[in-house]
Amino acid sequence: MAQNILGNAELKITPIGMGTWAIGGDWALGWGPQDDSDSIAAIRRGVDAGINWIDTAPIYGFGHAEQIVGKALKDLGGKNRPFIFTKCGLVWDDEKNIAHSLKVDSIKKEVESSLQRMQVDVLDLCQIHWPSFPPGSPDPDLEQAWSTLSDLVAQGKIRYIGVSNFSVSQIKRVQKIAPVTSLQPPYSMLMRQVEKEVLPFCEDQGIGVIGYSPLHNGLLSGKMTRERIEALPASDWRANVNPAFREPHLSHNLALVELLRNIGDRHGKSVAHIAIAWALRLSAVTGSIVGSRNAGQIDGVIDSMDFRLSISEISEIEAQLPESLDMMQLS
Ligand SMILES: NC(=O)c1ccc[n+]([C@@H]2O[C@H](COP(=O)([O-])OP(=O)(O)OC[C@H]3O[C@@H](n4cnc5c(N)ncnc54)[C@H](OP(=O)(O)O)[C@@H]3O)[C@@H](O)[C@H]2O)c1
């Protein structure tokens, strides 16, 4: 199976990584009820199938996703241990109010907590989750966060450092302090804002790119229907705040799924395979982070790792894509 070098790191990663937002369970930005044993089985199946990295974050379920990753690693008993990529910058208080902090002490505390929750000695990659929150608000603390992360690398607590949801100018600011191994931006057929400026910049600078939500939060899985969307529990954030799951966008998005199904049928591939292959088609993209809630979902995406779309199929898809939705995702 192909593996790609992540930016300046001595890490070779598989084209898809396992995303853990949905396995954070029930929280303010949760995905409805989630069974922990299903989550652990998904990670297990992913590792057995050859996926060699996991993307997580402290905020996913207020530490719960990282704890589940820790349990799954323990179950693996050191065999085929995947690389652990986590994040920092979104914190919470005793009442579970979410805040954003890139202050020195907060970052140090977050990294210690992540190490403890996952029971590992070192984080393979630690990424600043958001430069500011809410997105677009002032970002005065990028430099102190980056210097702190760089110090933690020197102390051996983190191997590499990356950013997520950063613009080119924000990447340039932190690059003056220490190299940026990777960027984690949103990247699906319905979220293409990074194509114009950010991806060319990263490719030019040798910064690895791991795009998130290639299935657009499950909408491009081929299993999402209008009826299922209507029935999503209120505790699933997609029911409330995701515009792609609502009109006026939904009809177009479901028609796009039918085109992907049609292309997939020609190759014996699923809608999800086609959506992931599309997200991996550019040389600037090192990998794509796919969220899976159970082992069956891993089985449903694994075959996309080595599958490539033809140029004419890519054109066929692009002819049906709308202008990218002008929004950033929340987690
Ligand atoms: N840095 C950031 O700000 C940020 C933001 C978002 C995501 N991320 C990362 O990227 C990861 C992936 O993004 P994502 O979880 O938003 O979305 P995604 O990968 O686009 O979609 C994942 C969802 O699609 C459905 N699915 C997956 N495989 C399937 C299959 N084989 N058949 C049918 N349905 C399937 C599942 O949801 P259902 O079964 O519920 O439909 C799953 O939770 C996250 O877990 C997280 O690690 C990072």
Coordinates of C-alpha atoms and ligand atoms in Angstrom, one line a residue:
M1 CA 0.0 0.0 0.0
A2 CA 1.3 3.5 -0.9
Q3 CA 2.6 5.7 1.9
N4 CA 3.4 9.4 1.7
I5 CA 6.0 11.4 3.6
L6 CA 4.2 14.0 5.8
G7 CA 5.9 17.3 5.1
N8 CA 9.3 17.6 6.7
A9 CA 8.6 14.7 9.1
E10 CA 10.2 11.3 9.2
L11 CA 6.7 9.8 9.1
K12 CA 5.3 7.9 6.1
I13 CA 1.5 7.9 6.3
T14 CA -1.2 5.9 4.5
P15 CA -3.4 8.0 2.2
I16 CA -6.3 7.8 4.7
G17 CA -6.2 8.3 8.4
M18 CA -8.8 7.6 11.0
G19 CA -10.8 10.6 12.3
T20 CA -12.3 10.5 15.8
W21 CA -14.6 13.5 16.1
A22 CA -17.7 11.4 16.0
I23 CA -16.4 8.9 18.6
G24 CA -16.2 11.7 21.1
G25 CA -19.7 10.6 22.0
D26 CA -22.4 12.9 23.4
W27 CA -21.2 16.5 23.8
A28 CA -22.2 20.0 22.5
L29 CA -20.8 19.2 19.0
G30 CA -21.4 15.5 19.1
W31 CA -22.8 13.2 16.4
G32 CA -25.6 11.6 18.5
P33 CA -25.3 8.3 20.5
Q34 CA -22.0 6.4 20.0
D35 CA -21.1 3.0 21.4
D36 CA -17.5 3.0 22.8
S37 CA -17.0 -0.7 21.9
D38 CA -17.9 0.2 18.2
S39 CA -15.4 3.0 18.3
I40 CA -12.6 0.7 19.6
A41 CA -13.5 -1.9 17.0
A42 CA -13.3 0.7 14.2
I43 CA -9.8 1.7 15.3
R44 CA -8.8 -2.0 15.5
R45 CA -10.2 -2.8 12.1
G46 CA -8.5 0.3 10.6
V47 CA -5.1 -0.7 12.0
D48 CA -5.6 -4.3 10.9
A49 CA -6.4 -3.1 7.4
G50 CA -3.2 -1.1 7.3
I51 CA -4.2 2.5 8.2
N52 CA -1.2 3.9 10.1
W53 CA -2.5 7.1 11.7
I54 CA -5.2 8.5 13.9
D55 CA -6.4 12.1 14.1
T56 CA -7.9 13.1 17.4
A57 CA -8.4 16.2 19.6
P58 CA -8.9 16.9 23.3
I59 CA -12.1 18.7 22.6
Y60 CA -13.8 15.7 20.9
G61 CA -16.1 14.7 23.7
F62 CA -14.1 16.7 26.3
G63 CA -11.3 14.2 26.3
H64 CA -13.4 11.1 25.6
A65 CA -12.2 10.5 22.0
E66 CA -8.5 10.6 23.3
Q67 CA -9.4 8.2 26.1
I68 CA -11.0 5.8 23.5
V69 CA -7.8 6.1 21.4
G70 CA -5.8 5.2 24.5
K71 CA -7.9 2.1 25.1
A72 CA -7.7 1.0 21.5
L73 CA -3.9 1.4 21.6
K74 CA -3.7 -0.6 24.8
D75 CA -5.8 -3.4 23.2
L76 CA -3.3 -3.4 20.3
G77 CA -0.6 -4.1 22.8
G78 CA 2.1 -2.2 20.9
K79 CA 1.4 -4.2 17.7
N80 CA 1.2 -2.0 14.6
R81 CA 0.9 1.1 16.8
P82 CA -0.5 3.9 14.5
F83 CA 0.9 7.4 14.6
I84 CA -1.1 9.6 17.0
F85 CA -2.0 13.1 15.7
T86 CA -3.8 15.3 18.2
K87 CA -4.5 19.0 18.6
C88 CA -4.5 21.9 21.1
G89 CA -6.2 25.2 21.5
L90 CA -9.8 24.4 22.4
V91 CA -10.4 24.0 26.1
W92 CA -13.3 23.7 28.5
D93 CA -14.2 24.4 32.1
D94 CA -16.0 22.4 34.8
E95 CA -19.4 23.4 33.3
K96 CA -18.2 22.3 29.9
N97 CA -18.1 25.8 28.4
I98 CA -15.8 25.7 25.4
A99 CA -13.1 28.4 25.1
H100 CA -10.1 29.0 22.9
S101 CA -6.6 29.5 24.4
L102 CA -3.2 29.5 22.8
K103 CA -1.4 30.8 26.0
V104 CA 1.8 29.1 27.1
D105 CA 0.5 27.4 30.3
S106 CA -2.7 26.3 28.6
I107 CA -0.9 24.5 25.7
K108 CA 1.6 22.8 28.2
K109 CA -1.3 21.6 30.3
E110 CA -3.2 20.3 27.2
V111 CA -0.2 18.4 25.9
E112 CA 0.3 16.7 29.4
S113 CA -3.4 15.8 29.5
S114 CA -3.3 14.3 26.0
L115 CA -0.3 12.2 26.8
Q116 CA -2.0 10.9 30.0
R117 CA -5.4 10.2 28.3
M118 CA -3.8 8.2 25.6
Q119 CA -1.1 6.7 27.9
V120 CA 1.7 7.4 25.4
D121 CA 5.1 8.9 26.0
V122 CA 5.1 11.2 23.0
L123 CA 2.6 12.7 20.5
D124 CA 3.6 12.1 16.9
L125 CA 2.0 15.3 15.8
C126 CA 0.4 18.1 17.7
Q127 CA -1.6 20.7 15.7
I128 CA -3.1 24.0 16.7
H129 CA -6.8 23.2 16.2
W130 CA -7.9 26.7 15.2
P131 CA -5.9 30.0 15.0
S132 CA -8.8 31.7 16.7
F133 CA -12.3 30.8 17.8
P134 CA -14.9 31.7 16.7
P135 CA -13.2 31.4 13.3
G136 CA -12.2 34.8 12.0
S137 CA -11.8 36.5 15.4
P138 CA -8.4 38.1 16.4
D139 CA -5.5 35.7 16.6
P140 CA -2.8 37.5 18.8
D141 CA -1.4 34.3 20.4
L142 CA -0.2 32.3 17.4
E143 CA 3.5 33.1 18.1
Q144 CA 3.5 32.2 21.8
A145 CA 1.6 28.9 21.0
W146 CA 4.1 28.0 18.3
S147 CA 7.1 28.7 20.5
T148 CA 5.6 26.6 23.2
L149 CA 5.0 23.7 20.9
S150 CA 8.5 24.0 19.6
D151 CA 9.8 23.9 23.1
L152 CA 7.8 20.7 23.8
V153 CA 9.4 19.1 20.7
A154 CA 12.8 19.9 22.2
Q155 CA 11.7 18.3 25.5
G156 CA 10.7 15.1 23.6
K157 CA 6.9 15.3 24.4
I158 CA 6.0 15.9 20.7
R159 CA 7.7 14.7 17.6
Y160 CA 6.3 17.2 15.0
I161 CA 4.0 20.2 15.1
G162 CA 1.3 21.3 12.6
V163 CA -1.6 23.7 12.2
S164 CA -5.2 23.3 11.3
N165 CA -7.6 25.8 9.7
F166 CA -4.8 28.3 9.1
S167 CA -4.6 30.8 6.3
V168 CA -1.3 31.4 4.3
S169 CA -0.6 34.5 6.3
Q170 CA -1.1 32.7 9.6
I171 CA 1.2 29.9 8.5
K172 CA 3.9 32.5 7.5
R173 CA 3.7 34.0 10.9
V174 CA 4.6 30.8 12.7
Q175 CA 7.1 29.6 10.1
K176 CA 9.4 32.4 11.3
I177 CA 9.7 30.6 14.6
A178 CA 9.9 26.9 13.7
P179 CA 9.1 24.8 10.6
V180 CA 5.5 23.7 10.0
T181 CA 5.2 20.0 9.4
S182 CA 1.6 19.9 8.3
L183 CA -1.7 21.8 7.7
Q184 CA -5.1 20.2 8.4
P185 CA -7.7 22.1 6.4
P186 CA -11.3 21.1 5.5
Y187 CA -11.2 19.4 2.1
S188 CA -14.1 17.7 0.3
M189 CA -16.0 18.3 -3.0
L190 CA -18.1 20.8 -1.1
M191 CA -15.3 22.5 0.8
R192 CA -12.7 23.6 -1.7
Q193 CA -11.6 27.0 -0.4
V194 CA -8.0 25.9 0.1
E195 CA -7.5 25.0 -3.6
K196 CA -6.7 28.5 -4.8
E197 CA -4.0 29.8 -2.4
V198 CA -3.4 27.5 0.5
L199 CA -2.6 24.2 -1.2
P200 CA -0.1 25.7 -3.8
F201 CA 1.6 27.5 -0.9
C202 CA 1.9 24.3 1.2
E203 CA 3.2 22.3 -1.8
D204 CA 5.8 25.0 -2.5
Q205 CA 6.9 25.0 1.1
G206 CA 7.0 21.3 1.6
I207 CA 4.2 21.4 4.2
G208 CA 2.2 18.2 4.4
V209 CA -1.6 18.5 3.9
I210 CA -4.0 16.2 5.7
G211 CA -7.5 17.3 4.6
Y212 CA -10.5 16.6 6.8
S213 CA -14.1 15.5 6.2
P214 CA -13.7 14.1 2.7
L215 CA -17.2 12.6 3.0
H216 CA -18.5 16.0 4.0
N217 CA -19.5 14.6 7.5
G218 CA -21.1 11.6 6.0
L219 CA -23.2 13.4 3.4
L220 CA -21.1 12.0 0.6
S221 CA -21.0 8.4 2.0
G222 CA -23.9 7.3 -0.2
K223 CA -25.8 6.2 2.9
M224 CA -27.3 9.6 3.7
T225 CA -30.8 10.1 2.5
R226 CA -33.3 12.9 3.0
E227 CA -35.3 10.6 5.3
R228 CA -32.2 9.8 7.4
I229 CA -31.4 13.5 7.7
E230 CA -34.9 14.2 8.9
A231 CA -34.5 11.5 11.5
L232 CA -31.1 12.6 12.9
P233 CA -31.2 12.9 16.6
A234 CA -31.2 16.5 18.0
S235 CA -27.8 15.6 19.7
D236 CA -26.2 15.1 16.2
W237 CA -24.7 18.5 15.2
R238 CA -25.5 17.8 11.6
A239 CA -29.2 18.1 12.3
N240 CA -28.8 21.6 13.6
V241 CA -25.8 23.6 12.2
N242 CA -24.5 22.0 9.0
P243 CA -25.9 23.9 6.0
A244 CA -24.9 21.2 3.5
F245 CA -27.6 19.0 5.1
R246 CA -30.3 21.6 4.5
E247 CA -32.0 23.3 1.5
P248 CA -31.2 25.1 -0.6
H249 CA -28.0 23.0 -0.8
L250 CA -29.3 19.5 0.0
S251 CA -31.1 18.7 -3.3
H252 CA -27.9 19.6 -5.2
N253 CA -25.7 17.6 -2.8
L254 CA -27.9 14.5 -3.1
A255 CA -27.8 14.8 -6.9
L256 CA -24.0 14.9 -6.7
V257 CA -24.1 11.7 -4.7
E258 CA -26.0 10.0 -7.6
L259 CA -23.3 11.1 -10.0
L260 CA -20.6 9.6 -7.7
R261 CA -22.7 6.4 -7.4
N262 CA -22.8 6.2 -11.2
I263 CA -19.0 6.7 -11.5
G264 CA -18.4 4.2 -8.7
D265 CA -20.6 1.6 -10.4
R266 CA -18.2 1.6 -13.4
H267 CA -15.4 0.4 -11.1
G268 CA -17.3 -1.6 -8.5
K269 CA -16.6 1.2 -6.0
S270 CA -19.0 2.9 -3.5
V271 CA -19.9 6.6 -3.4
A272 CA -17.6 7.0 -0.4
H273 CA -14.6 5.5 -2.4
I274 CA -15.2 8.1 -5.1
A275 CA -15.5 11.0 -2.7
I276 CA -12.2 10.0 -0.9
A277 CA -10.4 9.4 -4.2
W278 CA -11.4 12.9 -5.3
A279 CA -10.1 14.4 -2.1
L280 CA -6.8 12.6 -2.6
R281 CA -6.3 13.5 -6.3
L282 CA -3.9 16.4 -5.9
S283 CA -0.2 16.1 -5.4
A284 CA -0.4 18.8 -2.7
V285 CA -2.6 16.5 -0.5
T286 CA -0.7 14.0 1.6
G287 CA -3.6 12.3 3.2
S288 CA -7.3 12.5 4.0
I289 CA -8.9 12.0 7.4
V290 CA -12.0 9.9 7.3
G291 CA -14.3 9.5 10.3
S292 CA -15.5 6.0 11.1
R293 CA -17.9 5.1 13.9
N294 CA -17.7 1.3 13.6
A295 CA -15.7 -1.4 11.9
G296 CA -18.1 -1.8 9.0
Q297 CA -17.5 1.8 8.0
I298 CA -13.8 1.2 7.9
D299 CA -14.5 -1.7 5.5
G300 CA -16.6 0.6 3.4
V301 CA -13.8 3.1 2.9
I302 CA -10.6 1.1 3.0
D303 CA -10.5 0.3 -0.8
S304 CA -10.2 4.0 -1.6
M305 CA -6.5 4.1 -0.5
D306 CA -5.1 3.0 -3.8
F307 CA -7.9 3.9 -6.1
R308 CA -7.4 6.8 -8.6
L309 CA -10.1 8.6 -10.7
S310 CA -9.3 9.3 -14.4
I311 CA -8.9 12.9 -15.6
S312 CA -12.3 12.6 -17.4
E313 CA -14.0 11.4 -14.3
I314 CA -12.6 14.3 -12.3
S315 CA -13.8 16.7 -15.0
E316 CA -17.2 15.0 -14.9
I317 CA -17.5 15.6 -11.1
E318 CA -16.1 19.1 -11.2
A319 CA -18.7 20.1 -13.8
Q320 CA -21.3 19.3 -11.2
L321 CA -19.7 21.0 -8.2
P322 CA -21.2 24.3 -6.8
E323 CA -19.1 27.2 -5.7
S324 CA -17.7 26.0 -2.4
L325 CA -20.0 26.6 0.6
D326 CA -18.7 29.7 2.3
M327 CA -18.4 28.3 5.8
M328 CA -15.8 26.7 8.1
Q329 CA -16.8 23.7 10.2
L330 CA -16.9 24.0 13.9
S331 CA -14.8 21.1 15.2
Ligands
LIG1 N1 -9.3 20.2 12.3 C1 -10.6 20.4 12.3 O1 -11.1 21.5 12.6 C2 -11.5 19.3 12.0 C3 -12.8 19.5 11.6 C4 -13.6 18.4 11.2 C5 -13.0 17.1 11.2 N2 -11.7 16.9 11.6 C6 -11.1 15.6 11.6 O2 -11.4 14.9 10.4 C7 -12.1 13.7 10.7 C8 -13.0 13.3 9.6 O3 -14.0 14.3 9.4 P1 -15.6 14.0 9.7 O4 -15.6 13.0 10.8 O5 -16.1 15.3 9.9 O6 -16.2 13.6 8.4 P2 -16.1 12.5 7.2 O7 -14.9 11.7 7.2 O8 -16.4 13.4 6.0 O9 -17.4 11.7 7.5 C9 -17.4 10.7 8.5 C10 -18.8 10.2 8.8 O10 -19.3 9.6 7.6 C11 -20.1 8.4 7.9 N3 -19.3 7.3 7.3 C12 -18.0 7.0 7.3 N4 -17.7 5.9 6.6 C13 -18.9 5.5 6.1 C14 -19.2 4.3 5.3 N5 -18.3 3.4 4.9 N6 -20.5 4.2 5.0 C15 -21.5 5.0 5.4 N7 -21.2 6.1 6.2 C16 -19.9 6.3 6.5 C17 -20.1 8.3 9.4 O11 -21.2 9.1 10.0 P3 -22.7 8.5 10.1 O12 -22.6 7.0 10.2 O13 -23.2 9.1 11.4 O14 -23.4 9.0 8.9 C18 -18.8 9.1 9.8 O15 -18.8 9.6 11.1 C19 -12.8 14.0 12.1 O16 -13.2 12.8 12.7 C20 -11.6 14.7 12.7 O17 -10.7 13.8 13.2 C21 -11.0 18.0 11.9

